[in-house]
mmCIF file of C-alpha atoms in Angstrom:
data_model
loop_
_atom_site.group_PDB
_atom_site.id
_atom_site.type_symbol
_atom_site.label_atom_id
_atom_site.label_comp_id
_atom_site.label_asym_id
_atom_site.label_seq_id
_atom_site.Cartn_x
_atom_site.Cartn_y
_atom_site.Cartn_z
ATOM 1 C CA UNK A 160 3.399 82.954 232.395
ATOM 2 C CA UNK A 161 7.017 84.695 231.597
ATOM 3 C CA UNK A 162 6.221 87.355 228.988
ATOM 4 C CA UNK A 163 9.881 88.971 227.302
ATOM 5 C CA UNK A 164 9.830 90.603 223.692
ATOM 6 C CA UNK A 165 9.271 88.860 220.689
ATOM 7 C CA UNK A 166 9.202 91.058 217.679
ATOM 8 C CA UNK A 167 8.562 90.491 213.762
ATOM 9 C CA UNK A 168 9.920 93.610 211.480
ATOM 10 C CA UNK A 169 8.550 96.778 213.049
ATOM 11 C CA UNK A 170 5.810 95.033 215.027
ATOM 12 C CA UNK A 171 6.104 93.650 218.886
ATOM 13 C CA UNK A 172 4.775 90.604 219.337
ATOM 14 C CA UNK A 173 4.152 90.568 223.088
ATOM 15 C CA UNK A 174 3.443 92.400 225.551
ATOM 16 C CA UNK A 175 4.089 92.902 229.739
ATOM 17 C CA UNK A 176 1.219 94.232 231.987
ATOM 18 C CA UNK A 177 3.090 95.501 234.680
ATOM 19 C CA UNK A 178 5.489 97.048 232.406
ATOM 20 C CA UNK A 179 2.249 98.283 230.804
ATOM 21 C CA UNK A 180 1.475 99.375 233.967
ATOM 22 C CA UNK A 181 4.490 101.519 234.921
ATOM 23 C CA UNK A 182 4.706 103.414 231.209
ATOM 24 C CA UNK A 183 1.463 104.439 232.701
ATOM 25 C CA UNK A 184 2.238 105.739 236.125
ATOM 26 C CA UNK A 185 5.434 107.552 235.121
ATOM 27 C CA UNK A 186 3.044 109.760 232.132
ATOM 28 C CA UNK A 187 0.501 110.045 235.407
ATOM 29 C CA UNK A 188 3.320 110.782 237.319
ATOM 30 C CA UNK A 189 4.597 113.404 235.057
ATOM 31 C CA UNK A 190 1.190 115.202 234.306
ATOM 32 C CA UNK A 191 0.188 115.065 237.762
ATOM 33 C CA UNK A 192 3.928 117.235 237.929
ATOM 34 C CA UNK A 193 3.183 120.182 236.318
ATOM 35 C CA UNK A 194 -0.018 120.566 238.115
ATOM 36 C CA UNK A 195 -3.544 121.227 236.801
ATOM 37 C CA UNK A 196 -5.313 123.043 233.700
ATOM 38 C CA UNK A 197 -6.462 126.193 234.179
ATOM 39 C CA UNK A 198 -9.667 126.105 232.573
ATOM 40 C CA UNK A 199 -9.488 122.382 231.754
ATOM 41 C CA UNK A 200 -12.004 119.864 230.422
ATOM 42 C CA UNK A 201 -14.562 118.027 232.347
ATOM 43 C CA UNK A 202 -15.684 115.841 230.685
ATOM 44 C CA UNK A 203 -13.594 113.902 227.641
ATOM 45 C CA UNK A 204 -14.521 111.387 224.911
ATOM 46 C CA UNK A 205 -10.966 109.684 223.474
ATOM 47 C CA UNK A 206 -11.276 108.001 220.355
ATOM 48 C CA UNK A 207 -8.152 105.751 220.245
ATOM 49 C CA UNK A 208 -7.301 105.661 223.481
ATOM 50 C CA UNK A 209 -5.082 103.252 224.544
ATOM 51 C CA UNK A 210 -1.834 103.906 222.896
ATOM 52 C CA UNK A 211 0.254 106.991 221.825
ATOM 53 C CA UNK A 212 -1.106 110.220 221.648
ATOM 54 C CA UNK A 213 -4.290 109.311 222.548
ATOM 55 C CA UNK A 214 -3.289 107.307 225.475
ATOM 56 C CA UNK A 215 -1.418 110.391 226.545
ATOM 57 C CA UNK A 216 -4.254 112.590 226.014
ATOM 58 C CA UNK A 217 -6.502 110.633 228.320
ATOM 59 C CA UNK A 218 -3.566 110.787 230.844
ATOM 60 C CA UNK A 219 -3.291 114.640 230.112
ATOM 61 C CA UNK A 220 -6.916 115.054 230.523
ATOM 62 C CA UNK A 221 -8.159 113.151 234.124
ATOM 63 C CA UNK A 222 -4.657 113.289 235.973
ATOM 64 C CA UNK A 223 -4.391 117.454 234.521
ATOM 65 C CA UNK A 224 -7.927 118.481 234.830
ATOM 66 C CA UNK A 225 -9.595 116.250 236.769
ATOM 67 C CA UNK A 226 -11.742 114.969 233.927
ATOM 68 C CA UNK A 227 -13.864 112.485 233.400
ATOM 69 C CA UNK A 228 -12.698 109.769 230.811
ATOM 70 C CA UNK A 229 -14.484 107.125 227.930
ATOM 71 C CA UNK A 230 -12.159 105.363 226.021
ATOM 72 C CA UNK A 231 -13.033 103.840 222.597
ATOM 73 C CA UNK A 232 -10.641 101.581 221.238
ATOM 74 C CA UNK A 233 -10.171 98.652 219.671
ATOM 75 C CA UNK A 234 -7.760 95.854 222.026
ATOM 76 C CA UNK A 235 -7.031 92.442 223.263
ATOM 77 C CA UNK A 236 -7.160 90.553 226.355
ATOM 78 C CA UNK A 237 -4.659 88.617 227.402
ATOM 79 C CA UNK A 238 -5.926 84.167 227.018
ATOM 80 C CA UNK A 239 -4.300 81.790 229.140
ATOM 81 C CA UNK A 240 -0.794 80.924 227.487
ATOM 82 C CA UNK A 241 -0.849 84.095 225.671
ATOM 83 C CA UNK A 242 -0.897 88.206 226.527
ATOM 84 C CA UNK A 243 -2.978 90.519 225.932
ATOM 85 C CA UNK A 244 -2.293 93.692 223.625
ATOM 86 C CA UNK A 245 -0.274 96.924 224.529
ATOM 87 C CA UNK A 246 -3.956 98.865 224.928
ATOM 88 C CA UNK A 247 -5.418 96.624 226.964
ATOM 89 C CA UNK A 248 -2.954 96.289 229.576
ATOM 90 C CA UNK A 249 -2.308 100.404 229.059
ATOM 91 C CA UNK A 250 -6.440 100.946 229.319
ATOM 92 C CA UNK A 251 -6.105 98.090 232.738
ATOM 93 C CA UNK A 252 -3.570 100.262 234.382
ATOM 94 C CA UNK A 253 -5.072 103.817 233.340
ATOM 95 C CA UNK A 254 -8.462 102.519 234.776
ATOM 96 C CA UNK A 255 -6.987 101.701 237.822
ATOM 97 C CA UNK A 256 -5.157 104.949 239.010
ATOM 98 C CA UNK A 257 -8.385 106.644 237.859
ATOM 99 C CA UNK A 258 -10.248 105.455 240.421
ATOM 100 C CA UNK A 259 -7.407 105.191 243.033
ATOM 101 C CA UNK A 260 -7.031 108.820 242.804
ATOM 102 C CA UNK A 261 -11.311 109.177 242.298
ATOM 103 C CA UNK A 262 -11.959 109.780 238.397
ATOM 104 C CA UNK A 263 -14.521 107.814 236.144
ATOM 105 C CA UNK A 264 -13.093 105.674 233.597
ATOM 106 C CA UNK A 265 -15.166 103.991 231.756
ATOM 107 C CA UNK A 266 -13.778 102.479 227.824
ATOM 108 C CA UNK A 267 -15.706 100.934 225.604
ATOM 109 C CA UNK A 268 -13.554 97.938 223.145
ATOM 110 C CA UNK A 269 -14.561 97.394 219.293
ATOM 111 C CA UNK A 270 -13.967 99.094 215.705
ATOM 112 C CA UNK A 271 -14.498 102.663 216.363
ATOM 113 C CA UNK A 272 -15.177 102.645 212.802
ATOM 114 C CA UNK A 273 -18.615 101.447 213.329
ATOM 115 C CA UNK A 274 -21.702 102.678 213.684
ATOM 116 C CA UNK A 275 -21.803 100.418 215.969
ATOM 117 C CA UNK A 276 -19.582 101.316 218.898
ATOM 118 C CA UNK A 277 -20.509 104.895 217.987
ATOM 119 C CA UNK A 278 -24.196 104.037 219.355
ATOM 120 C CA UNK A 279 -22.202 102.966 222.362
ATOM 121 C CA UNK A 280 -20.691 105.520 223.029
ATOM 122 C CA UNK A 281 -22.948 108.084 223.380
ATOM 123 C CA UNK A 282 -25.573 105.479 225.105
ATOM 124 C CA UNK A 283 -22.526 105.635 227.997
ATOM 125 C CA UNK A 284 -22.765 109.698 228.027
ATOM 126 C CA UNK A 285 -25.875 109.643 227.758
ATOM 127 C CA UNK A 286 -25.879 107.496 230.164
ATOM 128 C CA UNK A 287 -23.243 108.758 232.883
ATOM 129 C CA UNK A 288 -21.894 111.743 231.903
ATOM 130 C CA UNK A 289 -24.448 113.214 230.611
ATOM 131 C CA UNK A 290 -22.374 114.890 227.498
ATOM 132 C CA UNK A 291 -18.621 115.396 226.694
ATOM 133 C CA UNK A 292 -16.819 119.307 226.092
ATOM 134 C CA UNK A 293 -13.937 117.648 224.698
ATOM 135 C CA UNK A 294 -13.469 115.624 221.812
ATOM 136 C CA UNK A 295 -10.288 113.565 220.949
ATOM 137 C CA UNK A 296 -10.117 111.593 218.089
ATOM 138 C CA UNK A 297 -6.716 109.611 217.364
ATOM 139 C CA UNK A 298 -7.294 107.116 215.698
ATOM 140 C CA UNK A 299 -4.163 104.727 213.143
ATOM 141 C CA UNK A 300 -6.040 101.861 211.709
ATOM 142 C CA UNK A 301 -4.127 100.535 208.348
ATOM 143 C CA UNK A 302 -7.936 99.135 207.415
ATOM 144 C CA UNK A 303 -11.802 100.869 207.596
ATOM 145 C CA UNK A 304 -14.676 99.744 206.923
ATOM 146 C CA UNK A 305 -16.992 102.269 205.713
ATOM 147 C CA UNK A 306 -20.119 102.456 208.102
ATOM 148 C CA UNK A 307 -22.702 103.424 205.450
ATOM 149 C CA UNK A 308 -21.214 101.221 202.024
ATOM 150 C CA UNK A 309 -19.646 98.179 203.744
ATOM 151 C CA UNK A 310 -17.278 99.005 201.504
ATOM 152 C CA UNK A 311 -13.828 97.412 203.213
ATOM 153 C CA UNK A 312 -10.711 100.192 202.917
ATOM 154 C CA UNK A 313 -6.428 99.572 203.114
ATOM 155 C CA UNK A 314 -4.413 102.061 203.899
ATOM 156 C CA UNK A 315 -1.174 102.290 201.596
ATOM 157 C CA UNK A 316 2.568 104.306 202.719
ATOM 158 C CA UNK A 317 3.863 104.795 198.624
ATOM 159 C CA UNK A 318 4.710 108.158 197.418
ATOM 160 C CA UNK A 319 2.732 110.231 194.472
ATOM 161 C CA UNK A 320 4.711 110.948 191.098
ATOM 162 C CA UNK A 321 8.323 110.312 191.203
ATOM 163 C CA UNK A 322 10.263 106.968 192.914
ATOM 164 C CA UNK A 323 11.711 107.042 196.788
ATOM 165 C CA UNK A 324 15.023 106.103 197.425
ATOM 166 C CA UNK A 325 17.073 106.830 200.042
ATOM 167 C CA UNK A 326 18.128 106.000 203.719
ATOM 168 C CA UNK A 327 16.442 104.005 206.269
ATOM 169 C CA UNK A 328 17.600 101.835 209.348
ATOM 170 C CA UNK A 329 16.466 98.336 211.341
ATOM 171 C CA UNK A 330 16.197 99.722 214.370
ATOM 172 C CA UNK A 331 17.082 96.239 215.865
ATOM 173 C CA UNK A 332 20.744 95.959 213.980
ATOM 174 C CA UNK A 333 20.886 99.207 213.120
ATOM 175 C CA UNK A 334 22.694 98.373 210.236
ATOM 176 C CA UNK A 335 21.727 101.729 207.297
ATOM 177 C CA UNK A 336 20.441 100.786 203.519
ATOM 178 C CA UNK A 337 18.900 102.242 201.079
ATOM 179 C CA UNK A 338 14.946 101.659 200.847
ATOM 180 C CA UNK A 339 13.594 102.488 197.510
ATOM 181 C CA UNK A 340 9.600 102.392 196.998
ATOM 182 C CA UNK A 341 7.325 102.957 193.540
ATOM 183 C CA UNK A 342 5.297 105.696 193.432
ATOM 184 C CA UNK A 343 1.132 105.132 193.506
ATOM 185 C CA UNK A 344 0.007 103.231 190.019
ATOM 186 C CA UNK A 345 -3.829 103.817 190.771
ATOM 187 C CA UNK A 346 -5.788 106.470 192.093
ATOM 188 C CA UNK A 347 -7.802 103.756 193.862
ATOM 189 C CA UNK A 348 -4.601 104.077 196.481
ATOM 190 C CA UNK A 349 -4.693 107.476 196.914
ATOM 191 C CA UNK A 350 -8.460 107.753 197.426
ATOM 192 C CA UNK A 351 -8.681 104.136 200.134
ATOM 193 C CA UNK A 352 -5.552 105.741 202.281
ATOM 194 C CA UNK A 353 -8.073 108.942 202.246
ATOM 195 C CA UNK A 354 -10.667 106.523 203.343
ATOM 196 C CA UNK A 355 -9.326 104.902 205.926
ATOM 197 C CA UNK A 356 -7.366 107.880 207.582
ATOM 198 C CA UNK A 357 -8.975 111.338 206.192
ATOM 199 C CA UNK A 358 -11.375 112.918 208.143
ATOM 200 C CA UNK A 359 -14.858 111.418 207.109
ATOM 201 C CA UNK A 360 -15.193 109.847 210.330
ATOM 202 C CA UNK A 361 -14.271 112.309 212.973
ATOM 203 C CA UNK A 362 -16.970 114.007 211.001
ATOM 204 C CA UNK A 363 -18.850 110.646 211.333
ATOM 205 C CA UNK A 364 -18.477 111.107 215.320
ATOM 206 C CA UNK A 365 -19.118 114.529 215.025
ATOM 207 C CA UNK A 366 -22.357 114.337 214.025
ATOM 208 C CA UNK A 367 -23.751 111.299 215.150
ATOM 209 C CA UNK A 368 -22.812 112.961 219.270
ATOM 210 C CA UNK A 369 -24.087 116.516 217.850
ATOM 211 C CA UNK A 370 -27.552 114.918 216.451
ATOM 212 C CA UNK A 371 -27.738 112.574 220.647
ATOM 213 C CA UNK A 372 -27.280 115.947 222.621
ATOM 214 C CA UNK A 373 -24.631 115.138 224.055
ATOM 215 C CA UNK A 374 -21.933 117.376 222.907
ATOM 216 C CA UNK A 375 -22.061 119.991 225.369
ATOM 217 C CA UNK A 376 -22.477 123.912 224.710
ATOM 218 C CA UNK A 377 -18.265 125.280 223.614
ATOM 219 C CA UNK A 378 -16.855 121.858 223.271
ATOM 220 C CA UNK A 379 -13.878 121.334 221.230
ATOM 221 C CA UNK A 380 -12.179 118.197 219.665
ATOM 222 C CA UNK A 381 -8.399 117.998 218.123
ATOM 223 C CA UNK A 382 -8.072 116.105 215.752
ATOM 224 C CA UNK A 383 -3.788 115.033 215.443
ATOM 225 C CA UNK A 384 -1.322 114.834 212.666
ATOM 226 C CA UNK A 385 1.906 115.355 211.664
ATOM 227 C CA UNK A 386 3.916 117.372 208.990
ATOM 228 C CA UNK A 387 8.083 117.108 209.788
ATOM 229 C CA UNK A 388 10.305 117.868 207.154
ATOM 230 C CA UNK A 389 11.330 118.167 203.672
ATOM 231 C CA UNK A 390 13.616 115.328 203.734
ATOM 232 C CA UNK A 391 10.282 113.022 204.297
ATOM 233 C CA UNK A 392 8.090 114.324 202.201
ATOM 234 C CA UNK A 393 8.080 111.932 199.521
ATOM 235 C CA UNK A 394 7.217 109.273 201.526
ATOM 236 C CA UNK A 395 5.504 111.305 204.045
ATOM 237 C CA UNK A 396 3.468 115.006 203.439
ATOM 238 C CA UNK A 397 3.556 114.048 199.982
ATOM 239 C CA UNK A 398 3.020 110.647 199.171
ATOM 240 C CA UNK A 399 -0.296 108.988 199.968
ATOM 241 C CA UNK A 400 -0.696 109.913 203.688
ATOM 242 C CA UNK A 401 0.213 113.215 203.216
ATOM 243 C CA UNK A 402 -3.051 113.237 201.446
ATOM 244 C CA UNK A 403 -5.392 111.545 204.209
ATOM 245 C CA UNK A 404 -3.681 113.863 206.259
ATOM 246 C CA UNK A 405 -4.310 116.947 203.798
ATOM 247 C CA UNK A 406 -8.211 115.853 204.246
ATOM 248 C CA UNK A 407 -8.333 115.758 207.796
ATOM 249 C CA UNK A 408 -6.891 119.520 208.237
ATOM 250 C CA UNK A 409 -9.213 120.324 205.598
ATOM 251 C CA UNK A 410 -12.417 118.508 207.993
ATOM 252 C CA UNK A 411 -11.673 121.259 210.638
ATOM 253 C CA UNK A 412 -13.797 123.788 208.653
ATOM 254 C CA UNK A 413 -16.883 121.592 208.229
ATOM 255 C CA UNK A 414 -17.008 120.252 211.724
ATOM 256 C CA UNK A 415 -16.634 124.459 212.037
ATOM 257 C CA UNK A 416 -19.874 124.599 210.819
ATOM 258 C CA UNK A 417 -21.096 121.680 212.653
ATOM 259 C CA UNK A 418 -20.454 123.056 215.811
ATOM 260 C CA UNK A 419 -21.445 127.054 215.682
ATOM 261 C CA UNK A 420 -24.467 126.482 217.062
ATOM 262 C CA UNK A 421 -22.948 125.096 220.223
ATOM 263 C CA UNK A 422 -19.975 127.380 220.181
ATOM 264 C CA UNK A 423 -17.571 124.691 219.809
ATOM 265 C CA UNK A 424 -14.908 124.375 217.730
ATOM 266 C CA UNK A 425 -11.991 121.918 216.447
ATOM 267 C CA UNK A 426 -8.675 121.874 215.722
ATOM 268 C CA UNK A 427 -5.507 120.067 214.325
ATOM 269 C CA UNK A 428 -2.599 119.604 215.897
ATOM 270 C CA UNK A 429 -0.045 119.142 213.994
ATOM 271 C CA UNK A 430 2.539 117.065 217.191
ATOM 272 C CA UNK A 431 6.170 115.780 217.241
ATOM 273 C CA UNK A 432 7.804 112.522 215.336
ATOM 274 C CA UNK A 433 7.520 110.055 217.813
ATOM 275 C CA UNK A 434 7.954 106.673 218.255
ATOM 276 C CA UNK A 435 4.748 105.021 217.812
ATOM 277 C CA UNK A 436 3.170 101.848 216.865
ATOM 278 C CA UNK A 437 2.384 103.735 213.599
ATOM 279 C CA UNK A 438 5.817 105.889 212.821
ATOM 280 C CA UNK A 439 8.082 102.963 213.377
ATOM 281 C CA UNK A 440 5.870 100.731 210.155
ATOM 282 C CA UNK A 441 7.438 103.576 208.132
ATOM 283 C CA UNK A 442 10.437 103.798 205.994
ATOM 284 C CA UNK A 443 13.581 106.578 207.071
ATOM 285 C CA UNK A 444 11.421 107.687 209.654
ATOM 286 C CA UNK A 445 13.081 105.651 212.355
ATOM 287 C CA UNK A 446 16.707 106.792 211.106
ATOM 288 C CA UNK A 447 15.173 110.847 210.899
ATOM 289 C CA UNK A 448 13.456 110.533 214.748
ATOM 290 C CA UNK A 449 17.104 108.327 215.840
ATOM 291 C CA UNK A 450 18.702 111.550 214.948
ATOM 292 C CA UNK A 451 16.003 114.013 215.963
ATOM 293 C CA UNK A 452 16.027 112.437 219.216
ATOM 294 C CA UNK A 453 19.890 112.798 219.757
ATOM 295 C CA UNK A 454 20.049 116.390 218.493
ATOM 296 C CA UNK A 455 16.871 117.545 220.993
ATOM 297 C CA UNK A 456 18.179 115.692 223.795
ATOM 298 C CA UNK A 457 21.575 117.642 223.443
ATOM 299 C CA UNK A 458 19.113 120.492 223.371
ATOM 300 C CA UNK A 459 17.204 119.969 226.137
ATOM 301 C CA UNK A 460 14.116 119.987 224.628
ATOM 302 C CA UNK A 461 13.370 116.621 223.780
ATOM 303 C CA UNK A 462 9.616 115.376 224.752
ATOM 304 C CA UNK A 463 7.867 112.251 224.461
ATOM 305 C CA UNK A 464 4.290 111.222 223.808
ATOM 306 C CA UNK A 465 2.865 112.356 227.710
ATOM 307 C CA UNK A 466 5.462 115.865 227.628
ATOM 308 C CA UNK A 467 3.692 116.754 224.347
ATOM 309 C CA UNK A 468 -0.300 116.003 224.833
ATOM 310 C CA UNK A 469 0.475 118.005 228.365
ATOM 311 C CA UNK A 470 2.005 121.270 226.698
ATOM 312 C CA UNK A 471 -1.363 121.344 224.342
ATOM 313 C CA UNK A 472 -3.810 120.539 226.719
ATOM 314 C CA UNK A 473 -1.881 123.085 229.087
ATOM 315 C CA UNK A 474 -0.611 126.061 226.322
ATOM 316 C CA UNK A 475 -2.592 125.435 223.270
ATOM 317 C CA UNK A 476 -5.981 124.142 223.774
ATOM 318 C CA UNK A 477 -6.766 125.715 226.811
ATOM 319 C CA UNK A 478 -4.674 128.110 226.920
ATOM 320 C CA UNK A 479 -5.972 131.904 226.250
ATOM 321 C CA UNK A 480 -4.674 131.735 222.541
ATOM 322 C CA UNK A 481 -5.011 128.418 221.113
ATOM 323 C CA UNK A 482 -1.800 129.771 218.731
ATOM 324 C CA UNK A 483 -2.624 128.924 215.761
ATOM 325 C CA UNK A 484 0.072 128.840 212.403
ATOM 326 C CA UNK A 485 -1.438 130.038 209.033
ATOM 327 C CA UNK A 486 -2.942 127.244 208.011
ATOM 328 C CA UNK A 487 -5.068 127.333 211.021
ATOM 329 C CA UNK A 488 -3.521 124.370 212.681
ATOM 330 C CA UNK A 489 -1.232 123.865 216.146
ATOM 331 C CA UNK A 490 1.847 123.246 216.097
ATOM 332 C CA UNK A 491 3.540 121.503 219.447
ATOM 333 C CA UNK A 492 6.345 120.533 216.501
ATOM 334 C CA UNK A 493 7.472 123.692 217.279
ATOM 335 C CA UNK A 494 10.761 122.210 218.515
ATOM 336 C CA UNK A 495 11.495 119.718 216.308
ATOM 337 C CA UNK A 496 10.965 122.134 213.457
ATOM 338 C CA UNK A 497 13.043 124.775 215.092
ATOM 339 C CA UNK A 498 15.847 126.362 211.748
ATOM 340 C CA UNK A 499 18.888 124.586 214.605
ATOM 341 C CA UNK A 500 17.250 121.388 215.357
ATOM 342 C CA UNK A 501 16.675 120.614 211.364
ATOM 343 C CA UNK A 502 20.079 121.810 210.622
ATOM 344 C CA UNK A 503 22.234 119.542 212.763
ATOM 345 C CA UNK A 504 19.593 116.807 212.045
ATOM 346 C CA UNK A 505 20.366 117.277 208.126
ATOM 347 C CA UNK A 506 24.188 117.502 208.425
ATOM 348 C CA UNK A 507 23.988 114.549 210.650
ATOM 349 C CA UNK A 508 21.583 112.676 208.043
ATOM 350 C CA UNK A 509 24.111 113.075 205.353
ATOM 351 C CA UNK A 510 26.713 111.601 207.690
ATOM 352 C CA UNK A 511 25.410 108.616 209.222
ATOM 353 C CA UNK A 512 25.825 105.110 208.100
ATOM 354 C CA UNK A 513 25.897 102.056 209.552
ATOM 355 C CA UNK A 514 29.351 102.328 211.309
ATOM 356 C CA UNK A 515 28.801 105.181 212.906
ATOM 357 C CA UNK A 516 24.588 104.917 213.540
ATOM 358 C CA UNK A 517 25.063 104.073 217.209
ATOM 359 C CA UNK A 518 28.007 107.400 218.431
ATOM 360 C CA UNK A 519 26.142 109.976 215.991
ATOM 361 C CA UNK A 520 21.650 109.491 216.813
ATOM 362 C CA UNK A 521 20.488 108.164 219.530
ATOM 363 C CA UNK A 522 19.496 104.906 218.387
ATOM 364 C CA UNK A 523 19.514 102.928 221.615
ATOM 365 C CA UNK A 524 16.984 105.820 222.739
ATOM 366 C CA UNK A 525 14.671 104.297 220.378
ATOM 367 C CA UNK A 526 14.625 100.832 220.805
ATOM 368 C CA UNK A 527 13.590 101.786 223.880
ATOM 369 C CA UNK A 528 10.232 103.949 223.154
ATOM 370 C CA UNK A 529 9.940 100.900 221.221
ATOM 371 C CA UNK A 530 9.857 98.376 223.661
ATOM 372 C CA UNK A 531 8.491 100.467 226.380
ATOM 373 C CA UNK A 532 5.788 100.584 224.435
ATOM 374 C CA UNK A 533 5.556 96.625 225.146
ATOM 375 C CA UNK A 534 6.048 97.292 228.540
ATOM 376 C CA UNK A 535 9.443 95.334 228.514
ATOM 377 C CA UNK A 536 12.907 97.651 228.788
ATOM 378 C CA UNK A 537 11.404 99.331 232.427
ATOM 379 C CA UNK A 538 13.414 99.491 235.566
ATOM 380 C CA UNK A 539 12.221 97.783 238.451
ATOM 381 C CA UNK A 540 10.432 94.891 236.442
ATOM 382 C CA UNK A 541 11.397 91.239 236.770
ATOM 383 C CA UNK A 542 11.009 90.445 233.203
ATOM 384 C CA UNK A 543 12.374 86.172 234.428
ATOM 385 C CA UNK A 544 9.387 86.483 236.889
ATOM 386 C CA UNK A 545 5.824 85.181 236.303
ATOM 387 C CA UNK A 546 3.516 87.833 235.041
ATOM 388 C CA UNK A 547 -0.240 88.316 234.509
ATOM 389 C CA UNK A 548 -1.358 87.840 231.144
ATOM 390 C CA UNK A 549 -5.836 87.538 232.393
ATOM 391 C CA UNK A 550 -5.093 91.112 233.651
ATOM 392 C CA UNK A 551 -9.271 92.013 232.979
ATOM 393 C CA UNK A 552 -10.963 95.432 232.968
ATOM 394 C CA UNK A 553 -14.132 95.509 234.343
ATOM 395 C CA UNK A 554 -15.815 98.942 233.257
ATOM 396 C CA UNK A 555 -14.738 97.571 229.022
ATOM 397 C CA UNK A 556 -17.685 96.752 227.198
#
């Protein structure tokens, strides 16, 4: 089958096996170029391991520290005439490269919120690794079925208290418009978003892993968050998603108590704004990222997912000093939030229009990163050739 990108809004409906493999190889090459991480992890569980920060974390652990890795995610393989999801092909490529390098890599495909997948994961750890010394929590899902009650929750993306209006861009067409979003009307919308994206499931994972005896002494665990600039606060940090992120960050204290007798520690890492499947869905954010990329690339300080995660592992998680902020968080958004960077982005924000966006932003870079997520727009790949949409991953359970 010849696979071309097909989009609907901020979603790409197709993905390319060979392109996804190229994406993974480039990330592996970057991590290897940075050398080994001192005292890095050796047995790693990544929950949400198939795309974005989770995939980059798995690559950083495996190829920066020779770690054995188990990945958990929910993806779909290809069928005759229909390609699989990007995360499936990413995992196929990762496991191929890991095997070539002599590294252990197995994966579990299913609902990571469920008790069943937690049990399968624990059994695999017991069988193959014994214990893990790092647990990365990087789930990004719009809905969750609670494993104890069976109640299904759906998150919402809304401001709280006040109507929100600001600029946004259709990154496919480059048209800049104003978008208006009504605030939440029900407390349940906030509660449901916290139930999906807050810290409860992270805590459940650590509780179950500890009870099963599969956490090593000195274990570390990290989850990912975002703060961003004031212009995105109404729709993000001060909105429903921000309330969920507050809950996630507050869970650190609870998990630290759980890990105290294991000499373990938990962290939340606040990461940079990047093009991911999740961020593309948030109004205002694609425009902000396009301007941010322009400024950071000109200053020579731009990072993608793999650069962020490699730096997190090498210079924070496994450094002698994790460099926490006043709220106890790791900050690898430090370059994004530099005063000079934010001042220039704010200036461009005031100026940007449909007519000048291509010249004063890096919208072209945003588009390329978006399509790269799904394996498209990589040099050296002929997208008019037949592709193998049935790529399988033997070790996925």
